[in-house]
Structure formats: structure tokens, C-alpha cells
mmCIF file of C-alpha atoms and ligand atoms in Angstrom:
data_model
loop_
_atom_site.group_PDB
_atom_site.id
_atom_site.type_symbol
_atom_site.label_atom_id
_atom_site.label_comp_id
_atom_site.label_asym_id
_atom_site.label_seq_id
_atom_site.Cartn_x
_atom_site.Cartn_y
_atom_site.Cartn_z
ATOM 1 C CA MET A 1 10.326 8.882 5.291
ATOM 2 C CA LYS A 2 10.493 10.231 1.735
ATOM 3 C CA ILE A 3 8.440 9.408 -1.356
ATOM 4 C CA GLU A 4 9.844 11.428 -4.227
ATOM 5 C CA THR A 5 7.809 12.577 -7.240
ATOM 6 C CA ASP A 6 7.808 15.556 -9.622
ATOM 7 C CA ILE A 7 5.415 17.319 -7.227
ATOM 8 C CA THR A 8 7.499 16.735 -4.064
ATOM 9 C CA ARG A 9 10.550 18.071 -5.924
ATOM 10 C CA LEU A 10 8.621 21.108 -7.173
ATOM 11 C CA LEU A 11 7.217 21.940 -3.734
ATOM 12 C CA GLY A 12 10.195 20.895 -1.599
ATOM 13 C CA ILE A 13 8.185 18.451 0.524
ATOM 14 C CA ASP A 14 8.938 14.884 1.644
ATOM 15 C CA LEU A 15 5.628 13.197 0.822
ATOM 16 C CA PRO A 16 3.182 13.546 -2.097
ATOM 17 C CA ILE A 17 0.338 14.193 0.325
ATOM 18 C CA ILE A 18 -1.433 17.532 -0.086
ATOM 19 C CA GLN A 19 -4.078 18.736 2.359
ATOM 20 C CA ALA A 20 -6.684 20.417 0.146
ATOM 21 C CA GLY A 21 -7.585 24.035 0.777
ATOM 22 C CA MET A 22 -11.027 23.929 2.413
ATOM 23 C CA SER A 23 -12.912 27.070 3.378
ATOM 24 C CA TRP A 24 -13.476 27.127 7.157
ATOM 25 C CA ALA A 25 -12.001 23.636 7.694
ATOM 26 C CA SER A 26 -8.463 24.785 6.822
ATOM 27 C CA SER A 27 -8.916 28.545 7.295
ATOM 28 C CA CYS A 28 -6.666 28.247 10.343
ATOM 29 C CA SER A 29 -3.063 27.460 11.252
ATOM 30 C CA SER A 30 -3.593 24.212 13.204
ATOM 31 C CA LEU A 31 -4.345 21.875 10.292
ATOM 32 C CA PRO A 32 -1.927 23.196 7.639
ATOM 33 C CA LEU A 33 0.852 23.450 10.243
ATOM 34 C CA GLU A 34 0.551 19.795 11.300
ATOM 35 C CA VAL A 35 0.366 18.522 7.723
ATOM 36 C CA SER A 36 3.392 20.529 6.564
ATOM 37 C CA HIS A 37 5.338 19.606 9.685
ATOM 38 C CA ALA A 38 4.680 15.906 8.982
ATOM 39 C CA GLY A 39 6.180 16.207 5.485
ATOM 40 C CA GLY A 40 3.058 16.818 3.382
ATOM 41 C CA LEU A 41 1.779 20.185 2.157
ATOM 42 C CA GLY A 42 -0.602 22.095 4.412
ATOM 43 C CA VAL A 43 -2.862 24.586 2.672
ATOM 44 C CA ILE A 44 -4.488 27.579 4.399
ATOM 45 C CA ALA A 45 -7.882 28.306 2.801
ATOM 46 C CA ALA A 46 -8.033 32.088 2.429
ATOM 47 C CA GLY A 47 -11.535 31.995 0.886
ATOM 48 C CA PRO A 48 -13.537 33.172 3.906
ATOM 49 C CA MET A 49 -10.695 34.830 5.870
ATOM 50 C CA ARG A 50 -10.429 38.468 6.854
ATOM 51 C CA PRO A 51 -7.102 39.980 5.723
ATOM 52 C CA ALA A 52 -5.764 40.460 9.276
ATOM 53 C CA ASP A 53 -6.691 36.865 10.227
ATOM 54 C CA LEU A 54 -4.896 35.550 7.165
ATOM 55 C CA VAL A 55 -1.718 37.465 8.030
ATOM 56 C CA ARG A 56 -1.831 36.160 11.627
ATOM 57 C CA THR A 57 -2.419 32.605 10.389
ATOM 58 C CA ILE A 58 0.524 32.760 7.964
ATOM 59 C CA HIS A 59 2.745 33.979 10.839
ATOM 60 C CA GLU A 60 1.492 31.155 13.103
ATOM 61 C CA VAL A 61 2.320 28.498 10.510
ATOM 62 C CA ARG A 62 5.767 30.022 9.979
ATOM 63 C CA ALA A 63 6.378 30.087 13.741
ATOM 64 C CA GLY A 64 5.466 26.386 14.020
ATOM 65 C CA THR A 65 7.374 24.866 11.115
ATOM 66 C CA THR A 66 10.155 25.653 8.687
ATOM 67 C CA ARG A 67 8.558 23.391 6.052
ATOM 68 C CA PRO A 68 6.768 24.763 2.978
ATOM 69 C CA PHE A 69 3.059 25.548 3.166
ATOM 70 C CA ALA A 70 0.547 27.042 0.739
ATOM 71 C CA VAL A 71 -2.385 29.446 0.680
ATOM 72 C CA ASN A 72 -5.461 28.690 -1.430
ATOM 73 C CA LEU A 73 -7.322 31.629 -2.935
ATOM 74 C CA PRO A 74 -10.617 31.301 -4.824
ATOM 75 C CA LEU A 75 -10.175 34.228 -7.215
ATOM 76 C CA TYR A 76 -13.888 35.047 -7.216
ATOM 77 C CA ARG A 77 -13.937 35.962 -3.534
ATOM 78 C CA GLN A 78 -14.698 39.539 -2.633
ATOM 79 C CA GLY A 79 -11.482 41.422 -1.975
ATOM 80 C CA ALA A 80 -9.320 38.872 -3.836
ATOM 81 C CA ASP A 81 -6.917 41.633 -4.916
ATOM 82 C CA GLU A 82 -6.227 42.617 -1.317
ATOM 83 C CA ILE A 83 -5.524 38.959 -0.504
ATOM 84 C CA LEU A 84 -3.141 38.734 -3.485
ATOM 85 C CA ASP A 85 -1.306 41.808 -2.102
ATOM 86 C CA ILE A 86 -0.944 40.049 1.262
ATOM 87 C CA LEU A 87 0.358 36.841 -0.310
ATOM 88 C CA GLU A 88 2.925 38.855 -2.252
ATOM 89 C CA ALA A 89 3.993 40.947 0.748
ATOM 90 C CA GLU A 90 4.280 37.834 2.938
ATOM 91 C CA ARG A 91 6.276 35.962 0.286
ATOM 92 C CA VAL A 92 4.102 32.882 0.758
ATOM 93 C CA PRO A 93 6.089 29.990 -0.773
ATOM 94 C CA ILE A 94 3.224 28.338 -2.678
ATOM 95 C CA ILE A 95 -0.193 29.529 -3.815
ATOM 96 C CA VAL A 96 -3.083 27.375 -5.006
ATOM 97 C CA ALA A 97 -5.506 29.523 -7.006
ATOM 98 C CA SER A 98 -8.970 28.346 -7.969
ATOM 99 C CA GLN A 99 -12.142 29.611 -9.657
ATOM 100 C CA GLY A 100 -10.605 32.030 -12.148
ATOM 101 C CA GLY A 101 -7.856 32.466 -14.737
ATOM 102 C CA PRO A 102 -4.123 32.424 -13.848
ATOM 103 C CA LYS A 103 -3.245 35.586 -15.809
ATOM 104 C CA ARG A 104 -4.667 37.685 -12.994
ATOM 105 C CA TYR A 105 -1.833 36.786 -10.591
ATOM 106 C CA LEU A 106 0.884 34.868 -12.404
ATOM 107 C CA ASP A 107 3.373 37.580 -13.460
ATOM 108 C CA ARG A 108 3.760 39.212 -10.069
ATOM 109 C CA PHE A 109 4.217 35.886 -8.253
ATOM 110 C CA LYS A 110 6.603 34.382 -10.798
ATOM 111 C CA LYS A 111 8.752 37.507 -10.358
ATOM 112 C CA ILE A 112 9.215 36.818 -6.648
ATOM 113 C CA GLY A 113 9.701 33.057 -6.989
ATOM 114 C CA THR A 114 6.350 31.866 -5.606
ATOM 115 C CA THR A 115 5.364 28.405 -6.822
ATOM 116 C CA CYS A 116 1.988 28.793 -8.527
ATOM 117 C CA LEU A 117 -0.475 25.894 -8.609
ATOM 118 C CA HIS A 118 -3.784 26.284 -10.391
ATOM 119 C CA VAL A 119 -6.985 24.276 -9.902
ATOM 120 C CA VAL A 120 -8.629 22.940 -13.093
ATOM 121 C CA ALA A 121 -11.325 20.416 -13.972
ATOM 122 C CA GLY A 122 -10.609 19.481 -17.600
ATOM 123 C CA GLU A 123 -8.024 19.315 -20.379
ATOM 124 C CA GLU A 124 -8.834 22.655 -21.985
ATOM 125 C CA HIS A 125 -8.351 24.717 -18.830
ATOM 126 C CA ALA A 126 -5.314 22.607 -17.974
ATOM 127 C CA ARG A 127 -3.650 23.438 -21.305
ATOM 128 C CA LYS A 128 -4.488 27.140 -20.981
ATOM 129 C CA ALA A 129 -3.108 27.331 -17.441
ATOM 130 C CA VAL A 130 0.133 25.589 -18.450
ATOM 131 C CA ASP A 131 0.473 27.818 -21.532
ATOM 132 C CA ALA A 132 0.065 30.820 -19.241
ATOM 133 C CA GLY A 133 2.986 29.536 -17.145
ATOM 134 C CA VAL A 134 1.660 27.899 -13.955
ATOM 135 C CA ASP A 135 4.108 25.535 -12.236
ATOM 136 C CA GLY A 136 1.632 22.726 -11.624
ATOM 137 C CA LEU A 137 -2.047 21.811 -11.604
ATOM 138 C CA VAL A 138 -4.602 20.482 -9.156
ATOM 139 C CA VAL A 139 -7.068 18.423 -11.210
ATOM 140 C CA VAL A 140 -10.462 17.991 -9.562
ATOM 141 C CA GLY A 141 -12.900 15.174 -10.304
ATOM 142 C CA GLY A 142 -16.624 14.790 -9.726
ATOM 143 C CA GLU A 143 -16.307 12.922 -6.430
ATOM 144 C CA ALA A 144 -14.849 15.983 -4.756
ATOM 145 C CA GLY A 145 -16.410 17.892 -1.920
ATOM 146 C CA GLY A 146 -16.948 21.625 -2.292
ATOM 147 C CA HIS A 147 -17.288 22.679 -5.928
ATOM 148 C CA PRO A 148 -16.946 19.649 -8.219
ATOM 149 C CA PRO A 149 -16.700 20.170 -12.007
ATOM 150 C CA ALA A 150 -20.000 20.894 -13.796
ATOM 151 C CA GLU A 151 -20.141 17.584 -15.699
ATOM 152 C CA LEU A 152 -19.089 15.570 -12.627
ATOM 153 C CA VAL A 153 -16.468 13.651 -14.620
ATOM 154 C CA SER A 154 -14.808 11.279 -12.159
ATOM 155 C CA THR A 155 -11.264 11.747 -10.878
ATOM 156 C CA LEU A 156 -10.236 8.472 -12.532
ATOM 157 C CA VAL A 157 -11.158 9.870 -15.937
ATOM 158 C CA VAL A 158 -10.290 13.557 -15.680
ATOM 159 C CA VAL A 159 -6.817 13.063 -14.155
ATOM 160 C CA ARG A 160 -5.915 10.580 -16.862
ATOM 161 C CA ALA A 161 -7.287 12.921 -19.549
ATOM 162 C CA VAL A 162 -5.266 15.876 -18.265
ATOM 163 C CA VAL A 163 -2.067 13.860 -17.838
ATOM 164 C CA LYS A 164 -2.386 12.603 -21.417
ATOM 165 C CA ALA A 165 -3.249 16.049 -22.786
ATOM 166 C CA LEU A 166 -0.235 17.667 -21.110
ATOM 167 C CA GLY A 167 2.276 15.007 -22.155
ATOM 168 C CA GLY A 168 4.526 15.793 -19.187
ATOM 169 C CA ARG A 169 4.547 19.608 -19.638
ATOM 170 C CA ALA A 170 3.516 20.189 -16.008
ATOM 171 C CA PRO A 171 3.133 18.104 -12.864
ATOM 172 C CA VAL A 172 -0.347 17.248 -11.662
ATOM 173 C CA ILE A 173 -1.988 16.786 -8.257
ATOM 174 C CA ALA A 174 -5.081 14.542 -8.379
ATOM 175 C CA SER A 175 -8.042 15.709 -6.288
ATOM 176 C CA GLY A 176 -11.372 14.143 -5.323
ATOM 177 C CA GLY A 177 -12.039 10.864 -3.544
ATOM 178 C CA PHE A 178 -8.662 10.250 -1.867
ATOM 179 C CA VAL A 179 -8.530 9.129 1.764
ATOM 180 C CA ASP A 180 -5.666 6.650 2.140
ATOM 181 C CA GLY A 181 -2.468 5.139 0.764
ATOM 182 C CA ALA A 182 -4.261 2.929 -1.752
ATOM 183 C CA GLY A 183 -5.783 6.089 -3.220
ATOM 184 C CA LEU A 184 -2.380 7.771 -3.281
ATOM 185 C CA ALA A 185 -0.928 4.783 -5.165
ATOM 186 C CA ALA A 186 -3.826 5.025 -7.638
ATOM 187 C CA ALA A 187 -3.180 8.761 -8.161
ATOM 188 C CA LEU A 188 0.487 8.131 -8.892
ATOM 189 C CA ALA A 189 -0.410 5.222 -11.202
ATOM 190 C CA LEU A 190 -2.622 7.602 -13.204
ATOM 191 C CA GLY A 191 0.366 9.849 -13.772
ATOM 192 C CA ALA A 192 -0.197 12.431 -11.035
ATOM 193 C CA GLY A 193 2.685 13.394 -8.765
ATOM 194 C CA ALA A 194 0.573 13.673 -5.584
ATOM 195 C CA ALA A 195 -2.948 13.363 -4.248
ATOM 196 C CA ASN A 196 -5.009 16.134 -2.674
ATOM 197 C CA PHE A 197 -6.928 15.038 0.421
ATOM 198 C CA GLY A 198 -9.880 17.248 1.376
ATOM 199 C CA THR A 199 -12.728 15.600 3.285
ATOM 200 C CA ARG A 200 -10.256 13.129 4.870
ATOM 201 C CA PHE A 201 -8.580 16.015 6.722
ATOM 202 C CA ILE A 202 -11.900 17.348 8.037
ATOM 203 C CA ALA A 203 -11.946 14.311 10.355
ATOM 204 C CA THR A 204 -8.933 15.484 12.358
ATOM 205 C CA PRO A 205 -8.808 17.367 15.670
ATOM 206 C CA GLU A 206 -6.970 20.199 13.916
ATOM 207 C CA SER A 207 -9.605 21.056 11.289
ATOM 208 C CA SER A 208 -11.616 24.099 12.302
ATOM 209 C CA VAL A 209 -15.207 22.944 11.897
ATOM 210 C CA ASP A 210 -17.645 22.041 14.654
ATOM 211 C CA ALA A 211 -17.600 18.520 16.163
ATOM 212 C CA ALA A 212 -21.078 17.903 14.684
ATOM 213 C CA TYR A 213 -19.656 18.432 11.152
ATOM 214 C CA LYS A 214 -16.820 15.970 11.835
ATOM 215 C CA GLU A 215 -19.321 13.458 13.243
ATOM 216 C CA ALA A 216 -21.467 13.802 10.102
ATOM 217 C CA VAL A 217 -18.398 12.979 7.961
ATOM 218 C CA LEU A 218 -17.594 9.945 10.127
ATOM 219 C CA MET A 219 -21.195 8.658 9.963
ATOM 220 C CA ALA A 220 -21.631 9.163 6.194
ATOM 221 C CA ARG A 221 -21.861 6.259 3.755
ATOM 222 C CA ILE A 222 -20.493 6.535 0.208
ATOM 223 C CA GLY A 223 -23.934 7.325 -1.261
ATOM 224 C CA ASP A 224 -24.792 10.037 1.232
ATOM 225 C CA THR A 225 -23.579 13.097 -0.680
ATOM 226 C CA ARG A 226 -25.776 15.226 -2.924
ATOM 227 C CA THR A 227 -24.872 17.675 -5.692
ATOM 228 C CA ILE A 228 -27.119 20.686 -5.494
ATOM 229 C CA GLY A 229 -27.327 24.127 -7.050
ATOM 230 C CA ARG A 230 -26.738 23.236 -10.697
ATOM 231 C CA GLY A 231 -26.207 26.435 -12.692
ATOM 232 C CA ILE A 232 -25.881 28.572 -9.566
ATOM 233 C CA GLY A 233 -22.546 27.349 -8.165
ATOM 234 C CA MET A 234 -23.033 23.621 -7.721
ATOM 235 C CA ILE A 235 -21.650 22.011 -4.569
ATOM 236 C CA ARG A 236 -21.272 18.466 -3.283
ATOM 237 C CA MET A 237 -22.395 18.122 0.320
ATOM 238 C CA LEU A 238 -23.752 15.554 2.767
ATOM 239 C CA SER A 239 -27.480 14.996 2.630
ATOM 240 C CA ASN A 240 -29.460 17.008 5.196
ATOM 241 C CA PRO A 241 -32.895 18.692 5.242
ATOM 242 C CA PHE A 242 -31.532 21.708 3.338
ATOM 243 C CA ALA A 243 -29.992 19.566 0.552
ATOM 244 C CA GLU A 244 -33.160 17.501 0.181
ATOM 245 C CA ARG A 245 -35.245 20.693 -0.053
ATOM 246 C CA MET A 246 -32.985 22.044 -2.799
ATOM 247 C CA LEU A 247 -33.238 18.770 -4.719
ATOM 248 C CA ALA A 248 -37.023 18.770 -4.395
ATOM 249 C CA LEU A 249 -37.145 22.321 -5.797
ATOM 250 C CA GLU A 250 -34.877 21.320 -8.703
ATOM 251 C CA GLU A 251 -37.001 18.264 -9.482
ATOM 252 C CA ALA A 252 -40.206 20.297 -9.318
ATOM 253 C CA GLY A 253 -38.765 22.784 -11.836
ATOM 254 C CA ALA A 254 -38.841 25.728 -9.411
ATOM 255 C CA SER A 255 -37.819 29.076 -10.869
ATOM 256 C CA LEU A 256 -34.176 30.115 -10.872
ATOM 257 C CA GLU A 257 -35.110 32.998 -8.580
ATOM 258 C CA LYS A 258 -36.673 30.674 -5.997
ATOM 259 C CA ARG A 259 -33.786 28.187 -6.150
ATOM 260 C CA LYS A 260 -31.229 30.984 -5.815
ATOM 261 C CA ALA A 261 -33.039 32.348 -2.761
ATOM 262 C CA VAL A 262 -33.103 28.975 -0.971
ATOM 263 C CA PHE A 263 -29.522 28.143 -2.032
ATOM 264 C CA GLY A 264 -28.220 31.510 -0.845
ATOM 265 C CA ALA A 265 -29.957 31.327 2.538
ATOM 266 C CA SER A 266 -27.760 28.393 3.554
ATOM 267 C CA THR A 267 -23.967 28.596 3.916
ATOM 268 C CA LEU A 268 -20.927 26.429 4.569
ATOM 269 C CA LYS A 269 -20.192 28.708 7.516
ATOM 270 C CA MET A 270 -23.469 27.670 9.201
ATOM 271 C CA ALA A 271 -22.461 23.999 9.023
ATOM 272 C CA ALA A 272 -18.886 24.800 10.077
ATOM 273 C CA PHE A 273 -20.295 26.397 13.242
ATOM 274 C CA GLY A 274 -22.513 23.386 13.995
ATOM 275 C CA ASP A 275 -25.820 23.893 12.160
ATOM 276 C CA ILE A 276 -25.693 20.661 10.164
ATOM 277 C CA GLU A 277 -29.455 20.630 9.479
ATOM 278 C CA ALA A 278 -29.693 23.958 7.650
ATOM 279 C CA GLY A 279 -26.055 24.568 6.622
ATOM 280 C CA LYS A 280 -24.058 23.301 3.655
ATOM 281 C CA ILE A 281 -22.050 20.314 4.978
ATOM 282 C CA GLU A 282 -19.656 20.320 2.029
ATOM 283 C CA ALA A 283 -17.904 16.952 1.708
ATOM 284 C CA GLY A 284 -16.857 14.484 -0.960
ATOM 285 C CA GLN A 285 -18.032 10.958 -1.660
ATOM 286 C CA SER A 286 -14.832 10.041 0.156
ATOM 287 C CA ALA A 287 -16.678 10.777 3.426
ATOM 288 C CA GLY A 288 -18.076 7.241 3.131
ATOM 289 C CA LEU A 289 -14.549 5.846 3.387
ATOM 290 C CA ILE A 290 -13.624 7.732 6.560
ATOM 291 C CA ASP A 291 -14.336 6.193 9.934
ATOM 292 C CA ASP A 292 -11.795 7.567 12.332
ATOM 293 C CA LEU A 293 -10.825 10.931 13.691
ATOM 294 C CA MET A 294 -7.045 11.075 13.666
ATOM 295 C CA PRO A 295 -4.447 13.782 14.382
ATOM 296 C CA ALA A 296 -3.386 15.272 11.049
ATOM 297 C CA GLY A 297 0.337 14.525 11.416
ATOM 298 C CA GLN A 298 -0.350 10.878 12.246
ATOM 299 C CA LEU A 299 -2.731 10.701 9.318
ATOM 300 C CA VAL A 300 -0.027 11.891 6.922
ATOM 301 C CA HIS A 301 2.305 9.155 8.183
ATOM 302 C CA ARG A 302 -0.407 6.508 8.021
ATOM 303 C CA ILE A 303 -1.237 7.393 4.397
ATOM 304 C CA ALA A 304 2.472 7.132 3.512
ATOM 305 C CA GLU A 305 2.755 3.703 5.244
ATOM 306 C CA GLU A 306 -0.391 2.477 3.500
ATOM 307 C CA TYR A 307 1.014 3.666 0.190
ATOM 308 C CA LEU A 308 4.219 1.698 0.722
ATOM 309 C CA ALA A 309 2.220 -1.415 1.721
ATOM 310 C CA THR A 310 0.097 -1.018 -1.431
ATOM 311 C CA ILE A 311 3.002 -0.794 -3.840
ATOM 312 C CA ARG A 312 4.752 -3.699 -2.107
ATOM 313 C CA ARG A 313 1.684 -5.840 -2.863
ATOM 314 C CA LEU A 314 1.595 -5.024 -6.572
ATOM 315 C CA PRO A 315 4.653 -6.964 -7.827
ATOM 316 C CA ALA A 316 3.282 -10.118 -6.129
ATOM 317 C CA ILE A 317 -0.010 -9.655 -8.006
ATOM 318 C CA SER A 318 1.717 -9.288 -11.375
ATOM 319 C CA LYS A 319 3.698 -12.522 -10.834
ATOM 320 C CA ARG A 320 0.618 -14.659 -10.141
HETATM 321 C C1 FMN B 420 -15.601 21.799 3.226
HETATM 322 C C2 FMN B 420 -14.874 22.028 1.940
HETATM 323 C C3 FMN B 420 -14.486 23.314 1.590
HETATM 324 C C4 FMN B 420 -13.779 23.539 0.398
HETATM 325 N N1 FMN B 420 -13.337 24.813 0.133
HETATM 326 C C5 FMN B 420 -12.540 25.038 -0.948
HETATM 327 C C6 FMN B 420 -11.951 26.317 -1.152
HETATM 328 O O1 FMN B 420 -12.124 27.250 -0.376
HETATM 329 N N2 FMN B 420 -11.173 26.470 -2.261
HETATM 330 C C7 FMN B 420 -10.942 25.446 -3.153
HETATM 331 O O2 FMN B 420 -10.210 25.643 -4.137
HETATM 332 N N3 FMN B 420 -11.496 24.221 -2.975
HETATM 333 C C8 FMN B 420 -12.264 23.991 -1.878
HETATM 334 N N4 FMN B 420 -12.759 22.723 -1.645
HETATM 335 C C9 FMN B 420 -12.379 21.606 -2.556
HETATM 336 C C10 FMN B 420 -11.092 20.920 -2.062
HETATM 337 O O3 FMN B 420 -9.990 21.781 -2.206
HETATM 338 C C11 FMN B 420 -10.805 19.589 -2.789
HETATM 339 O O4 FMN B 420 -10.763 19.805 -4.181
HETATM 340 C C12 FMN B 420 -11.821 18.495 -2.470
HETATM 341 O O5 FMN B 420 -12.079 18.478 -1.092
HETATM 342 C C13 FMN B 420 -11.271 17.144 -2.916
HETATM 343 O O6 FMN B 420 -12.221 16.109 -2.729
HETATM 344 P P1 FMN B 420 -12.279 15.198 -1.399
HETATM 345 O O7 FMN B 420 -13.023 16.017 -0.409
HETATM 346 O O8 FMN B 420 -12.966 13.960 -1.819
HETATM 347 O O9 FMN B 420 -10.870 14.942 -0.947
HETATM 348 C C14 FMN B 420 -13.495 22.471 -0.472
HETATM 349 C C15 FMN B 420 -13.902 21.171 -0.125
HETATM 350 C C16 FMN B 420 -14.587 20.929 1.057
HETATM 351 C C17 FMN B 420 -14.961 19.523 1.419
#
């Protein structure tokens, strides 16, 4: 099956279904490999990976599929330059850079033909990234798991704003809140060329977080996420005793020092390894729309089928 858009043409993939880079959850070969093999784009999250593990993971994906895949790099991570060296040496086909400016990596990767996608959360950064020469953008809205934009502007609004601001100068991937084919149809209707699915892919056997994390995603309702850590690296996560404690401190006007100490004592890694009481269970509002654990390749195909069913319904609606 093929669904062609500006993004599928740019990336050389069959379906406009991107598996979002997610620290720990996609810091492995199993998930990206299955997604790419099924015709979407699998993304290895290099954020928390040791250099040697990243190299091994890239080789594993290459051994399992000839399809394109990407590596996501948050530019603020410690040792980001060493990771950039690895991505260059490995001739990774696509990179998705976040949390920093594109000038730091663009020239060297353009020279070797790497497709460079950059994550943004508003029109101004979108324009700057396109002026700098990126090939495409991932536009993240406030629903998203992980680090949503500071003002929490919704995906519906920010994607439309960026598409309008760019006037077709670069293709866009919409991110935040997508779980199924209806969402994909909505993303394309807004003018994006693909949707980025994060939390949805946590609930697959191939994602590399503990079963308790996956269960928490499956059990969540749409109002169960919290945004915590304003001003110190805000995240969206599922409610748990740690999140409620952070919120209580924020509401009580606790000092920045105190809030930083509590925020820093909990990590995504803790939740990824099963401590869902004290860890950061990063997830989007979309968790409330997910109620089955499904192999990643099957999920890609189901989203594509749902998309086709959605767009088949639309002409009938307009004729009524
Ligand atoms: C557990 C988790 C970890 C994430 N880690 C990263 C990361 O390392 N780099 C990054 O650019 N975005 C990261 N994100 C954000 C995702 O790439 C994506 O923008 C977000 O998941 C989209 O929203 P959704 O979860 O509703 O699909 C993470 C998201 C989650 C849920």
C-alpha cells in the first residue's frame, strides 16, 4: 500500500506514518526496524544512548531492513558532538534534530546527502530553520508527550500556523495527539505531509519500556496527563505520585531550588525500567485514546487502512 505526500517523497517511504523519536522507548532497534519495514519511518532515539550502543543499533536496523530509517538527536544532550560524528560516519539516511539550532549540524550533513528534519514548536523557529536550509520540519503541539512547547499551543493551531507561515517552502510533519488513521487524515487536511506518532508506539511489544509503563498508557484517560516543571524543562507525563508532588510544590510557590531538586531526582529512565510511581512516565494526551497493545508493523498498516476509510467517508459527508 502507498499513500504519497511531499514527506513520503522526501524520505523515500511508502506511508506518511512517522514513529516519533522517544528516549528509552525507541532507543533500540526493534521498534524503528518494524515501523520502517512496514513502510513508515522508524526513528532511533539517540538521546540517552551510549555511542557504542547507538552504532550497534544502527547496524541492527540496517541488517533487518533496506528501508529508510532515522536517528533523533536532542542537541542539548551531553556528548552531542560525538553522536553527530557517529551519524556522519554511519551515513544515516535521515536525522531528526531537536532542542537546538540547525546551524550546528546542517552543513556537514547536507554535504553527504543526509535528509535533515528539524523539530520546532512555532512559526518563528520554523522560518529560521527553513532559512537555514533544513529539508523538512516536525511541528510539535501542546498535546505531545515528552517536551511540549512552552505555551502549550495545540497541534491543531500550531501546525496550521506553521503551514501558513511557510507557504509551501518546506514539508511539515505534524506531531502531538495522533494515534490512528482519522488523526493522520486530520494532519494531512491541515497541510502536513505526515503525522508523527509517539505515545501510540509505546503500546507495542517492540518499544523498549517496562510492561508497567505500557500498562499505564493503556489505562490512561484523556485527562490523565500533567505538565510539570515549568521553567525548568517542562514535560507532559501521566499523573503519578511524583507528578502530583511537583504540581503541589508549584501551586504552593516553592522556590526554584526546591522544585529543581525534586524535578531532577526523578527521571524518564526510572519509569522506563518500571518505577511508574516515582519516575517520569512521559506520554501525550493521546494516551487516553490508546487501548490496545499491537505489534508495530501491524499498527502501521492499521493506521493506513483507517486513513483510507476516513477519506472514503468524507465525500459522502460533503454531498449530504
Ligand atoms: C516517552 C517519550 C520520550 C520522548 N523523547 C523524545 C526525544 O528523545 N527526543 C525528541 O525530540 N522528542 C521526544 N519525545 C517527543 C516525541 O518525539 C513526540 O513529539 C511526541 O511523542 C508526540 O506526541 P504524542 O506522544 O501525542 O504522539 C518523547 C515523547 C515521549 C512520549
